[in-house]
Amino acid sequence: MRVGAACDIARAPRPGVTDSAQAGAVRRELRTADGVRIEARYEPYAGRAAERGADRDPGVIVLAHGFTGSLDRPALRRAATAFTAHAAVVTFSFRGHGRSGGRSTVGDREVLDLAAAVAWARSFGHRRVATVGFSMGGSVVLRHGALHRAEHGDGHSASYSRPVMHRGRTVAHPVDTGDTEGGTGTAAFRTGAPPADAGAAVHGGTHADAVVAVSAPARWYYRGTAPMRRLHWAIQHPLGRLVSRYGLRTRVHHRDWDPVPLSPVAAAPLLAPVPLLVVHGDQDPYFPLDHPLALADAAHPESSELWLLPGFGHAENSAGAALLEQIGDWAATRLRAPAARPHHGSRDAHGPRAADSTTEPTPGHTQDATEGTDG
């Protein structure tokens, strides 16, 4: 099932993959389907010279940060740098974060931000895209993967705008909400009949060919931990939104979801046959292990994997160099040889390397308590 037009990007003539790699990093302002301005950055593949030949497309990894993060935060920059050893990388700031416009809807309309970033990533000539999301970004990549699908499932066709069906009912589709830079208007998705342009191809494709959700929630409105109770106060109480705006540099929309968007656990079974990796730590202070277990149980077992990592905390702040290397390698394998390896579901930790790769700090890195805290 698919969802509609994702973005309106000011495009230069489309370069080839090799040309874009030589050009170095590119920073651009994108425009989402509902008119919100988001900042984005493209970084070319930095792998071995022998792997950067003209006939080899390394693919591109699009990173989705957690709540209060942005593309310039040290934790996301560290992850982006690690992933350039495996593929080209696109980072961006969700609406209401960093220098992007609009206001955060904490996982709802952010799907449109990710779709704009994916379409831009493809405009550099890459045929295959992996999305990697942390915490709130993890919920977004799951929902994006369910809502934005390739027409033929082969990773080479455009994405299409169709209503999304789940358990026999229409659950969401895009509409013109009249939203502007200020973040006014209603929710980005509504139930009901498909829009008039359903089935129209989106230029470049907005679908993902592989999805990684790190420290993601399975369901909405979870308040079972103290950090999540604080987070809900920060997004639902007027004083909390002021604290979020001026203390955490994150602008949150004041309106409640209407309707409630498709949840991550409901999105998970809709991703297949796209490969899905769920990564979670047993020391996560936000979401306990029932969240990744629920996601893994809901996902198709032949196209999904679950890594439960001892000692790992939460999202991009806790992801050490070894874990980022493993995630980058997983994504690159599926980007370059998607049919070469079967993807069998696993409900165990990721083998002997898991304990070594979770909380290893990067030398010189000091965690910022406001980076990527999420819900």
mmCIF file of N, CA and C in Angstrom, residues 154-249:
data_model
loop_
_atom_site.group_PDB
_atom_site.id
_atom_site.type_symbol
_atom_site.label_atom_id
_atom_site.label_comp_id
_atom_site.label_asym_id
_atom_site.label_seq_id
_atom_site.Cartn_x
_atom_site.Cartn_y
_atom_site.Cartn_z
ATOM 1 N N ASP A 154 10.215 -3.748 -6.298
ATOM 2 C CA ASP A 154 11.555 -4.120 -6.742
ATOM 3 C C ASP A 154 12.591 -3.053 -6.443
ATOM 4 N N GLY A 155 12.164 -1.945 -5.825
ATOM 5 C CA GLY A 155 13.102 -0.895 -5.474
ATOM 6 C C GLY A 155 13.518 -0.005 -6.627
ATOM 7 N N HIS A 156 12.951 -0.249 -7.823
ATOM 8 C CA HIS A 156 13.366 0.552 -8.978
ATOM 9 C C HIS A 156 12.216 1.366 -9.552
ATOM 10 N N SER A 157 11.011 1.194 -9.064
ATOM 11 C CA SER A 157 9.875 1.930 -9.598
ATOM 12 C C SER A 157 9.523 3.087 -8.687
ATOM 13 N N ALA A 158 8.696 3.976 -9.201
ATOM 14 C CA ALA A 158 8.306 5.143 -8.421
ATOM 15 C C ALA A 158 7.351 4.748 -7.309
ATOM 16 N N SER A 159 7.217 5.613 -6.315
ATOM 17 C CA SER A 159 6.226 5.424 -5.271
ATOM 18 C C SER A 159 4.885 5.932 -5.761
ATOM 19 N N TYR A 160 3.818 5.401 -5.201
ATOM 20 C CA TYR A 160 2.488 5.759 -5.654
ATOM 21 C C TYR A 160 1.627 6.213 -4.485
ATOM 22 N N SER A 161 0.620 7.031 -4.812
ATOM 23 C CA SER A 161 -0.299 7.551 -3.826
ATOM 24 C C SER A 161 -1.551 6.686 -3.803
ATOM 25 N N ARG A 162 -1.692 5.900 -2.779
ATOM 26 C CA ARG A 162 -2.858 5.042 -2.621
ATOM 27 C C ARG A 162 -3.286 5.059 -1.160
ATOM 28 N N PRO A 163 -4.571 4.807 -0.882
ATOM 29 C CA PRO A 163 -4.969 4.683 0.525
ATOM 30 C C PRO A 163 -4.307 3.462 1.153
ATOM 31 N N VAL A 164 -4.064 3.505 2.433
ATOM 32 C CA VAL A 164 -3.404 2.422 3.145
ATOM 33 C C VAL A 164 -4.451 1.567 3.835
ATOM 34 N N MET A 165 -4.386 0.259 3.579
ATOM 35 C CA MET A 165 -5.346 -0.668 4.174
ATOM 36 C C MET A 165 -4.674 -1.476 5.267
ATOM 37 N N HIS A 166 -5.383 -1.687 6.360
ATOM 38 C CA HIS A 166 -4.877 -2.528 7.442
ATOM 39 C C HIS A 166 -6.056 -3.260 8.058
ATOM 40 N N ARG A 167 -5.973 -4.588 8.036
ATOM 41 C CA ARG A 167 -7.036 -5.431 8.581
ATOM 42 C C ARG A 167 -8.396 -5.078 7.976
ATOM 43 N N GLY A 168 -8.385 -4.874 6.663
ATOM 44 C CA GLY A 168 -9.625 -4.702 5.954
ATOM 45 C C GLY A 168 -10.231 -3.323 5.964
ATOM 46 N N ARG A 169 -9.565 -2.325 6.552
ATOM 47 C CA ARG A 169 -10.146 -0.985 6.548
ATOM 48 C C ARG A 169 -9.101 0.027 6.101
ATOM 49 N N THR A 170 -9.588 1.127 5.547
ATOM 50 C CA THR A 170 -8.691 2.216 5.158
ATOM 51 C C THR A 170 -8.277 2.964 6.408
ATOM 52 N N VAL A 171 -6.967 3.089 6.622
ATOM 53 C CA VAL A 171 -6.507 3.732 7.853
ATOM 54 C C VAL A 171 -5.914 5.102 7.623
ATOM 55 N N ALA A 172 -5.411 5.386 6.427
ATOM 56 C CA ALA A 172 -4.777 6.690 6.228
ATOM 57 C C ALA A 172 -4.514 6.940 4.762
ATOM 58 N N HIS A 173 -4.554 8.197 4.386
ATOM 59 C CA HIS A 173 -4.073 8.632 3.088
ATOM 60 C C HIS A 173 -3.799 10.120 3.175
ATOM 61 N N PRO A 174 -2.992 10.664 2.256
ATOM 62 C CA PRO A 174 -2.643 12.076 2.342
ATOM 63 C C PRO A 174 -3.783 12.956 1.848
ATOM 64 N N VAL A 175 -3.915 14.123 2.425
ATOM 65 C CA VAL A 175 -4.869 15.119 1.951
ATOM 66 C C VAL A 175 -4.201 16.475 1.956
ATOM 67 N N ASP A 176 -4.785 17.419 1.234
ATOM 68 C CA ASP A 176 -4.318 18.796 1.270
ATOM 69 C C ASP A 176 -4.911 19.456 2.497
ATOM 70 N N THR A 177 -4.090 19.685 3.510
ATOM 71 C CA THR A 177 -4.600 20.187 4.772
ATOM 72 C C THR A 177 -4.530 21.690 4.879
ATOM 73 N N GLY A 178 -3.890 22.350 3.917
ATOM 74 C CA GLY A 178 -3.733 23.792 4.026
ATOM 75 C C GLY A 178 -2.702 24.192 5.050
ATOM 76 N N ASP A 179 -1.835 23.232 5.447
ATOM 77 C CA ASP A 179 -0.806 23.547 6.436
ATOM 78 C C ASP A 179 0.232 24.468 5.818
ATOM 79 N N THR A 180 0.798 25.356 6.618
ATOM 80 C CA THR A 180 1.806 26.293 6.158
ATOM 81 C C THR A 180 3.006 26.223 7.067
ATOM 82 N N GLU A 181 3.946 27.117 6.840
ATOM 83 C CA GLU A 181 5.162 27.138 7.653
ATOM 84 C C GLU A 181 4.874 27.253 9.132
ATOM 85 N N GLY A 182 3.803 27.909 9.496
ATOM 86 C CA GLY A 182 3.499 28.078 10.916
ATOM 87 C C GLY A 182 2.970 26.840 11.585
ATOM 88 N N GLY A 183 2.669 25.798 10.783
ATOM 89 C CA GLY A 183 2.206 24.563 11.385
ATOM 90 C C GLY A 183 0.722 24.547 11.665
ATOM 91 N N THR A 184 -0.083 25.406 11.018
ATOM 92 C CA THR A 184 -1.511 25.389 11.235
ATOM 93 C C THR A 184 -2.151 24.305 10.415
ATOM 94 N N GLY A 185 -3.453 24.121 10.601
ATOM 95 C CA GLY A 185 -4.161 23.104 9.839
ATOM 96 C C GLY A 185 -4.368 21.851 10.657
ATOM 97 N N THR A 186 -4.903 20.812 10.005
ATOM 98 C CA THR A 186 -5.235 19.586 10.700
ATOM 99 C C THR A 186 -4.202 18.523 10.403
ATOM 100 N N ALA A 187 -4.474 17.298 10.853
ATOM 101 C CA ALA A 187 -3.500 16.224 10.715
ATOM 102 C C ALA A 187 -3.211 15.925 9.252
ATOM 103 N N ALA A 188 -2.041 15.369 8.984
ATOM 104 C CA ALA A 188 -1.608 15.135 7.611
ATOM 105 C C ALA A 188 -2.346 13.986 6.954
ATOM 106 N N PHE A 189 -2.967 13.100 7.726
ATOM 107 C CA PHE A 189 -3.682 11.972 7.161
ATOM 108 C C PHE A 189 -5.093 11.934 7.743
ATOM 109 N N ARG A 190 -6.037 11.530 6.900
ATOM 110 C CA ARG A 190 -7.405 11.366 7.355
ATOM 111 C C ARG A 190 -7.934 10.042 6.835
ATOM 112 N N THR A 191 -8.966 9.525 7.496
ATOM 113 C CA THR A 191 -9.600 8.311 6.997
ATOM 114 C C THR A 191 -10.613 8.676 5.936
ATOM 115 N N GLY A 192 -11.007 7.671 5.124
ATOM 116 C CA GLY A 192 -12.028 7.931 4.119
ATOM 117 C C GLY A 192 -11.585 7.526 2.736
ATOM 118 N N ALA A 193 -12.219 8.125 1.725
ATOM 119 C CA ALA A 193 -11.930 7.780 0.342
ATOM 120 C C ALA A 193 -10.593 8.339 -0.091
ATOM 121 N N PRO A 194 -9.956 7.733 -1.101
ATOM 122 C CA PRO A 194 -8.660 8.229 -1.566
ATOM 123 C C PRO A 194 -8.802 9.591 -2.214
ATOM 124 N N PRO A 195 -7.715 10.380 -2.237
ATOM 125 C CA PRO A 195 -7.756 11.672 -2.884
ATOM 126 C C PRO A 195 -7.899 11.537 -4.392
ATOM 127 N N ALA A 196 -8.191 12.654 -5.055
ATOM 128 C CA ALA A 196 -8.453 12.612 -6.485
ATOM 129 C C ALA A 196 -7.245 12.149 -7.279
ATOM 130 N N ASP A 197 -6.046 12.418 -6.775
ATOM 131 C CA ASP A 197 -4.848 12.076 -7.538
ATOM 132 C C ASP A 197 -4.261 10.745 -7.106
ATOM 133 N N ALA A 198 -5.034 9.890 -6.425
ATOM 134 C CA ALA A 198 -4.515 8.591 -5.991
ATOM 135 C C ALA A 198 -3.997 7.830 -7.201
ATOM 136 N N GLY A 199 -2.807 7.277 -7.050
ATOM 137 C CA GLY A 199 -2.189 6.510 -8.121
ATOM 138 C C GLY A 199 -1.213 7.303 -8.946
ATOM 139 N N ALA A 200 -1.116 8.614 -8.696
ATOM 140 C CA ALA A 200 -0.156 9.417 -9.460
ATOM 141 C C ALA A 200 1.249 9.139 -8.972
ATOM 142 N N ALA A 201 2.179 8.906 -9.874
ATOM 143 C CA ALA A 201 3.549 8.582 -9.487
ATOM 144 C C ALA A 201 4.244 9.801 -8.918
ATOM 145 N N VAL A 202 5.066 9.586 -7.901
ATOM 146 C CA VAL A 202 5.876 10.639 -7.316
ATOM 147 C C VAL A 202 7.241 10.619 -7.986
ATOM 148 N N HIS A 203 7.717 11.781 -8.414
ATOM 149 C CA HIS A 203 8.994 11.850 -9.118
ATOM 150 C C HIS A 203 10.123 11.303 -8.242
ATOM 151 N N GLY A 204 10.879 10.358 -8.798
ATOM 152 C CA GLY A 204 12.048 9.855 -8.117
ATOM 153 C C GLY A 204 11.783 8.743 -7.135
ATOM 154 N N GLY A 205 10.581 8.631 -6.619
ATOM 155 C CA GLY A 205 10.261 7.580 -5.674
ATOM 156 C C GLY A 205 10.512 7.992 -4.244
ATOM 157 N N THR A 206 9.567 7.757 -3.367
ATOM 158 C CA THR A 206 9.684 8.129 -1.960
ATOM 159 C C THR A 206 9.745 6.917 -1.050
ATOM 160 N N HIS A 207 9.819 5.727 -1.629
ATOM 161 C CA HIS A 207 9.808 4.507 -0.828
ATOM 162 C C HIS A 207 11.214 4.153 -0.354
ATOM 163 N N ALA A 208 11.292 3.346 0.691
ATOM 164 C CA ALA A 208 12.562 2.819 1.196
ATOM 165 C C ALA A 208 12.716 1.374 0.756
ATOM 166 N N ASP A 209 13.968 0.965 0.521
ATOM 167 C CA ASP A 209 14.274 -0.409 0.134
ATOM 168 C C ASP A 209 14.759 -1.253 1.304
ATOM 169 N N ALA A 210 15.041 -0.625 2.433
ATOM 170 C CA ALA A 210 15.395 -1.305 3.679
ATOM 171 C C ALA A 210 15.127 -0.315 4.809
ATOM 172 N N VAL A 211 14.739 -0.833 5.970
ATOM 173 C CA VAL A 211 14.334 0.018 7.089
ATOM 174 C C VAL A 211 15.006 -0.472 8.364
ATOM 175 N N VAL A 212 15.569 0.471 9.137
ATOM 176 C CA VAL A 212 16.163 0.165 10.442
ATOM 177 C C VAL A 212 15.528 1.086 11.480
ATOM 178 N N ALA A 213 14.923 0.504 12.510
ATOM 179 C CA ALA A 213 14.303 1.266 13.597
ATOM 180 C C ALA A 213 15.078 0.995 14.881
ATOM 181 N N VAL A 214 15.722 2.033 15.406
ATOM 182 C CA VAL A 214 16.555 1.912 16.603
ATOM 183 C C VAL A 214 15.847 2.595 17.769
ATOM 184 N N SER A 215 15.652 1.876 18.871
ATOM 185 C CA SER A 215 15.034 2.424 20.089
ATOM 186 C C SER A 215 13.657 3.010 19.808
ATOM 187 N N ALA A 216 12.887 2.370 18.946
ATOM 188 C CA ALA A 216 11.589 2.911 18.537
ATOM 189 C C ALA A 216 10.475 2.452 19.468
ATOM 190 N N PRO A 217 9.471 3.306 19.682
ATOM 191 C CA PRO A 217 8.278 2.857 20.404
ATOM 192 C C PRO A 217 7.433 1.967 19.510
ATOM 193 N N ALA A 218 6.666 1.073 20.127
ATOM 194 C CA ALA A 218 5.736 0.247 19.364
ATOM 195 C C ALA A 218 4.353 0.879 19.308
ATOM 196 N N ARG A 219 3.986 1.633 20.336
ATOM 197 C CA ARG A 219 2.627 2.160 20.417
ATOM 198 C C ARG A 219 2.664 3.596 20.919
ATOM 199 N N TRP A 220 1.583 4.300 20.666
ATOM 200 C CA TRP A 220 1.467 5.686 21.073
ATOM 201 C C TRP A 220 1.057 5.820 22.533
ATOM 202 N N TYR A 221 1.275 6.999 23.076
ATOM 203 C CA TYR A 221 0.791 7.408 24.407
ATOM 204 C C TYR A 221 1.414 6.606 25.546
ATOM 205 N N TYR A 222 2.578 6.028 25.324
ATOM 206 C CA TYR A 222 3.216 5.249 26.386
ATOM 207 C C TYR A 222 3.756 6.183 27.465
ATOM 208 N N ARG A 223 3.368 5.924 28.732
ATOM 209 C CA ARG A 223 3.819 6.736 29.864
ATOM 210 C C ARG A 223 4.378 5.880 30.995
ATOM 211 N N GLY A 224 4.876 4.710 30.664
ATOM 212 C CA GLY A 224 5.285 3.760 31.688
ATOM 213 C C GLY A 224 6.637 4.022 32.308
ATOM 214 N N THR A 225 7.390 4.995 31.806
ATOM 215 C CA THR A 225 8.694 5.332 32.385
ATOM 216 C C THR A 225 8.713 6.819 32.706
ATOM 217 N N ALA A 226 9.564 7.202 33.652
ATOM 218 C CA ALA A 226 9.650 8.614 34.054
ATOM 219 C C ALA A 226 10.052 9.521 32.889
ATOM 220 N N PRO A 227 11.041 9.145 32.048
ATOM 221 C CA PRO A 227 11.366 10.014 30.913
ATOM 222 C C PRO A 227 10.193 10.230 29.964
ATOM 223 N N MET A 228 9.362 9.197 29.777
ATOM 224 C CA MET A 228 8.221 9.363 28.884
ATOM 225 C C MET A 228 7.139 10.236 29.515
ATOM 226 N N ARG A 229 6.992 10.179 30.813
ATOM 227 C CA ARG A 229 6.026 11.072 31.470
ATOM 228 C C ARG A 229 6.481 12.524 31.344
ATOM 229 N N ARG A 230 7.782 12.755 31.474
ATOM 230 C CA ARG A 230 8.299 14.116 31.285
ATOM 231 C C ARG A 230 8.108 14.572 29.841
ATOM 232 N N LEU A 231 8.328 13.664 28.911
ATOM 233 C CA LEU A 231 8.183 14.009 27.510
ATOM 234 C C LEU A 231 6.741 14.396 27.188
ATOM 235 N N HIS A 232 5.785 13.638 27.701
ATOM 236 C CA HIS A 232 4.388 13.968 27.441
ATOM 237 C C HIS A 232 4.022 15.331 28.024
ATOM 238 N N TRP A 233 4.576 15.668 29.173
ATOM 239 C CA TRP A 233 4.339 17.006 29.721
ATOM 240 C C TRP A 233 4.918 18.065 28.784
ATOM 241 N N ALA A 234 6.095 17.790 28.221
ATOM 242 C CA ALA A 234 6.760 18.769 27.356
ATOM 243 C C ALA A 234 6.009 19.001 26.055
ATOM 244 N N ILE A 235 5.229 18.024 25.597
ATOM 245 C CA ILE A 235 4.541 18.194 24.321
ATOM 246 C C ILE A 235 3.061 18.509 24.485
ATOM 247 N N GLN A 236 2.478 18.240 25.672
ATOM 248 C CA GLN A 236 1.041 18.421 25.829
ATOM 249 C C GLN A 236 0.656 19.605 26.713
ATOM 250 N N HIS A 237 1.540 20.038 27.596
ATOM 251 C CA HIS A 237 1.231 21.141 28.494
ATOM 252 C C HIS A 237 1.774 22.444 27.893
ATOM 253 N N PRO A 238 1.012 23.539 27.962
ATOM 254 C CA PRO A 238 1.523 24.810 27.397
ATOM 255 C C PRO A 238 2.875 25.218 27.958
ATOM 256 N N LEU A 239 3.077 25.071 29.278
ATOM 257 C CA LEU A 239 4.375 25.396 29.860
ATOM 258 C C LEU A 239 5.447 24.439 29.352
ATOM 259 N N GLY A 240 5.078 23.169 29.207
ATOM 260 C CA GLY A 240 6.025 22.197 28.682
ATOM 261 C C GLY A 240 6.471 22.528 27.276
ATOM 262 N N ARG A 241 5.546 23.031 26.449
ATOM 263 C CA ARG A 241 5.923 23.400 25.084
ATOM 264 C C ARG A 241 6.843 24.619 25.067
ATOM 265 N N LEU A 242 6.668 25.515 26.038
ATOM 266 C CA LEU A 242 7.602 26.637 26.148
ATOM 267 C C LEU A 242 8.996 26.147 26.525
ATOM 268 N N VAL A 243 9.046 25.206 27.471
ATOM 269 C CA VAL A 243 10.332 24.622 27.861
ATOM 270 C C VAL A 243 10.964 23.914 26.666
ATOM 271 N N SER A 244 10.146 23.183 25.919
ATOM 272 C CA SER A 244 10.660 22.477 24.749
ATOM 273 C C SER A 244 11.202 23.458 23.710
ATOM 274 N N ARG A 245 10.492 24.573 23.518
ATOM 275 C CA ARG A 245 10.890 25.542 22.498
ATOM 276 C C ARG A 245 12.189 26.250 22.852
ATOM 277 N N TYR A 246 12.274 26.733 24.089
ATOM 278 C CA TYR A 246 13.421 27.572 24.461
ATOM 279 C C TYR A 246 14.529 26.788 25.167
ATOM 280 N N GLY A 247 14.176 25.696 25.836
ATOM 281 C CA GLY A 247 15.186 24.898 26.518
ATOM 282 C C GLY A 247 15.764 23.800 25.646
ATOM 283 N N LEU A 248 14.884 23.147 24.851
ATOM 284 C CA LEU A 248 15.315 22.026 24.022
ATOM 285 C C LEU A 248 15.389 22.389 22.543
ATOM 286 N N ARG A 249 15.072 23.635 22.214
ATOM 287 C CA ARG A 249 15.140 24.135 20.832
ATOM 288 C C ARG A 249 14.266 23.299 19.882
#
